[in-house]
Amino acid sequence: MVRERLSSLAERVRGELDRALLEDNSPSEIAGSFSIGVFITSMPTLGTGLFLFVVLAYISDRISKIALLASVIVLNPVVKWGVYAASFWLGIQLLGVPPGGVPSTVSFSAGSEIVVRLLVGNLIIAVVFTAIAYPLSLRLVRECHRRNLEPTELPAEILSD
């Protein structure tokens, strides 16, 4: 029973991946989808970002599911810890050290002040990442289309230039 359900689920996932790979999005739609994914993935969504990806893919056929997934791979959980640290540092640079937030005397009363600094820094970093992601991914997608490359051929072909 469990094996049949897992097999059925795996088959559905494969079917969805096949459909996603056959998407016919324009280069700007793919780059835009990747950029939206980078923005959402950069923010501290605590896992709700993936739910938001599903909602976006459901409500718009112009969203590239593969590009959204690629943004999750680029900003994976290991990388996100660095993003969070940089976000908090940037927030402190802009808003100052929160009262009660000095490392030797951190208290729970500083919680909301710490979160504000994290979110401010994170928003700025997400906007910068998004501004960089769009033109880079657009150029990459256009180059793939120009060379008529499959996604699996991309790294060797692009890096050989």
CSV table of C-alpha atoms in Angstrom, one decimal:
chain,number,residue,atom,x,y,z
A,1,MET,CA,0.0,0.0,0.0
A,2,VAL,CA,2.7,2.5,1.0
A,3,ARG,CA,5.0,1.4,-1.8
A,4,GLU,CA,2.1,2.0,-4.3
A,5,ARG,CA,1.4,5.4,-3.0
A,6,LEU,CA,5.1,6.4,-3.1
A,7,SER,CA,5.3,5.1,-6.6
A,8,SER,CA,2.2,7.0,-7.6
A,9,LEU,CA,3.6,10.2,-6.0
A,10,ALA,CA,7.0,9.8,-7.7
A,11,GLU,CA,5.2,9.3,-11.1
A,12,ARG,CA,3.2,12.5,-10.5
A,13,VAL,CA,6.3,14.4,-9.6
A,14,ARG,CA,8.1,13.2,-12.7
A,15,GLY,CA,5.2,14.2,-14.8
A,16,GLU,CA,5.1,17.7,-13.3
A,17,LEU,CA,8.9,18.0,-13.8
A,18,ASP,CA,8.5,16.9,-17.5
A,19,ARG,CA,5.8,19.5,-18.0
A,20,ALA,CA,7.9,22.2,-16.3
A,21,LEU,CA,10.9,21.4,-18.5
A,22,LEU,CA,8.7,21.8,-21.6
A,23,GLU,CA,7.5,25.2,-20.6
A,24,ASP,CA,7.5,27.7,-23.4
A,25,ASN,CA,8.3,30.9,-21.6
A,26,SER,CA,10.1,33.9,-23.2
A,27,PRO,CA,13.6,34.9,-22.0
A,28,SER,CA,12.2,37.9,-20.1
A,29,GLU,CA,9.6,35.7,-18.4
A,30,ILE,CA,12.2,33.2,-17.4
A,31,ALA,CA,14.5,35.9,-16.1
A,32,GLY,CA,11.6,37.6,-14.3
A,33,SER,CA,10.6,34.4,-12.7
A,34,PHE,CA,14.2,33.7,-11.6
A,35,SER,CA,14.4,37.3,-10.2
A,36,ILE,CA,11.1,36.9,-8.3
A,37,GLY,CA,12.4,33.6,-6.9
A,38,VAL,CA,15.6,35.2,-5.8
A,39,PHE,CA,13.7,38.0,-4.0
A,40,ILE,CA,11.4,35.6,-2.2
A,41,THR,CA,14.2,33.2,-1.4
A,42,SER,CA,16.4,36.0,-0.1
A,43,MET,CA,13.7,37.0,2.5
A,44,PRO,CA,13.3,35.2,5.8
A,45,THR,CA,10.1,33.4,4.9
A,46,LEU,CA,10.6,30.4,7.2
A,47,GLY,CA,9.6,28.0,4.4
A,48,THR,CA,6.5,29.8,3.2
A,49,GLY,CA,8.4,31.0,0.2
A,50,LEU,CA,7.9,27.6,-1.4
A,51,PHE,CA,4.2,27.9,-0.8
A,52,LEU,CA,4.3,31.3,-2.5
A,53,PHE,CA,6.1,29.8,-5.5
A,54,VAL,CA,3.2,27.3,-5.8
A,55,VAL,CA,0.6,30.0,-5.7
A,56,LEU,CA,2.5,32.2,-8.2
A,57,ALA,CA,2.9,29.2,-10.6
A,58,TYR,CA,-0.8,28.4,-10.2
A,59,ILE,CA,-2.2,31.9,-10.9
A,60,SER,CA,0.1,32.8,-13.8
A,61,ASP,CA,1.2,30.7,-16.8
A,62,ARG,CA,3.9,33.3,-17.5
A,63,ILE,CA,5.8,32.1,-14.4
A,64,SER,CA,8.6,29.7,-15.2
A,65,LYS,CA,8.5,26.9,-12.6
A,66,ILE,CA,12.1,25.8,-13.4
A,67,ALA,CA,13.4,29.3,-12.9
A,68,LEU,CA,11.7,29.6,-9.5
A,69,LEU,CA,13.2,26.2,-8.5
A,70,ALA,CA,16.6,27.4,-9.7
A,71,SER,CA,16.5,30.4,-7.4
A,72,VAL,CA,15.9,28.0,-4.4
A,73,ILE,CA,19.0,26.0,-5.5
A,74,VAL,CA,21.1,29.2,-5.8
A,75,LEU,CA,20.0,30.6,-2.4
A,76,ASN,CA,20.0,27.2,-0.5
A,77,PRO,CA,19.8,27.0,3.3
A,78,VAL,CA,23.6,27.0,3.7
A,79,VAL,CA,23.9,30.3,1.7
A,80,LYS,CA,20.9,31.8,3.5
A,81,TRP,CA,22.8,31.8,6.8
A,82,GLY,CA,25.3,34.1,5.3
A,83,VAL,CA,22.6,36.3,3.8
A,84,TYR,CA,20.9,36.5,7.3
A,85,ALA,CA,24.2,37.5,8.9
A,86,ALA,CA,24.9,40.2,6.2
A,87,SER,CA,21.3,41.4,6.6
A,88,PHE,CA,21.6,41.8,10.3
A,89,TRP,CA,24.9,43.6,9.9
A,90,LEU,CA,23.5,45.9,7.3
A,91,GLY,CA,20.4,46.6,9.5
A,92,ILE,CA,22.7,47.5,12.4
A,93,GLN,CA,24.8,49.8,10.2
A,94,LEU,CA,21.6,51.6,9.1
A,95,LEU,CA,19.6,51.7,12.3
A,96,GLY,CA,22.3,51.3,15.0
A,97,VAL,CA,22.7,48.6,17.7
A,98,PRO,CA,19.3,47.9,19.3
A,99,PRO,CA,19.0,48.7,23.0
A,100,GLY,CA,19.8,45.5,24.9
A,101,GLY,CA,21.2,44.0,21.7
A,102,VAL,CA,25.0,44.2,22.4
A,103,PRO,CA,26.3,40.6,22.2
A,104,SER,CA,27.4,40.4,25.8
A,105,THR,CA,24.0,41.6,27.1
A,106,VAL,CA,21.4,40.4,24.7
A,107,SER,CA,18.0,40.3,26.2
A,108,PHE,CA,14.6,39.1,25.0
A,109,SER,CA,13.3,42.7,25.2
A,110,ALA,CA,15.5,43.5,22.2
A,111,GLY,CA,13.7,40.9,20.1
A,112,SER,CA,11.6,43.2,18.0
A,113,GLU,CA,14.4,45.6,17.5
A,114,ILE,CA,16.6,42.8,16.3
A,115,VAL,CA,14.0,41.5,13.9
A,116,VAL,CA,13.5,45.0,12.4
A,117,ARG,CA,17.2,45.3,11.7
A,118,LEU,CA,17.2,41.9,10.2
A,119,LEU,CA,14.2,42.7,7.9
A,120,VAL,CA,15.5,46.1,6.8
A,121,GLY,CA,18.9,44.6,5.9
A,122,ASN,CA,17.3,41.6,4.3
A,123,LEU,CA,15.0,43.7,2.2
A,124,ILE,CA,17.9,45.8,0.9
A,125,ILE,CA,19.9,42.7,0.1
A,126,ALA,CA,17.0,41.0,-1.6
A,127,VAL,CA,16.5,44.1,-3.8
A,128,VAL,CA,20.2,44.1,-4.8
A,129,PHE,CA,20.2,40.4,-5.5
A,130,THR,CA,17.1,40.8,-7.6
A,131,ALA,CA,18.5,43.7,-9.5
A,132,ILE,CA,21.6,41.6,-10.3
A,133,ALA,CA,19.7,38.4,-11.0
A,134,TYR,CA,17.4,39.7,-13.7
A,135,PRO,CA,20.0,41.0,-16.2
A,136,LEU,CA,22.4,38.1,-15.6
A,137,SER,CA,19.7,35.5,-16.1
A,138,LEU,CA,18.2,37.3,-19.1
A,139,ARG,CA,21.6,37.3,-20.8
A,140,LEU,CA,22.1,33.6,-19.9
A,141,VAL,CA,18.7,32.6,-21.3
A,142,ARG,CA,19.2,34.6,-24.5
A,143,GLU,CA,22.6,33.0,-25.0
A,144,CYS,CA,21.1,29.6,-24.6
A,145,HIS,CA,18.3,30.4,-27.1
A,146,ARG,CA,20.9,31.9,-29.5
A,147,ARG,CA,23.0,28.7,-29.3
A,148,ASN,CA,19.9,26.5,-29.2
A,149,LEU,CA,21.2,24.8,-26.1
A,150,GLU,CA,19.5,22.4,-23.8
A,151,PRO,CA,19.7,23.2,-20.1
A,152,THR,CA,22.0,20.2,-19.5
A,153,GLU,CA,24.4,21.4,-22.1
A,154,LEU,CA,24.7,24.9,-20.6
A,155,PRO,CA,27.6,24.8,-18.2
A,156,ALA,CA,30.2,23.2,-20.6
A,157,GLU,CA,29.1,25.4,-23.5
A,158,ILE,CA,29.0,28.7,-21.7
A,159,LEU,CA,32.2,28.1,-19.7
A,160,SER,CA,34.1,27.1,-22.8
A,161,ASP,CA,34.0,30.7,-24.3
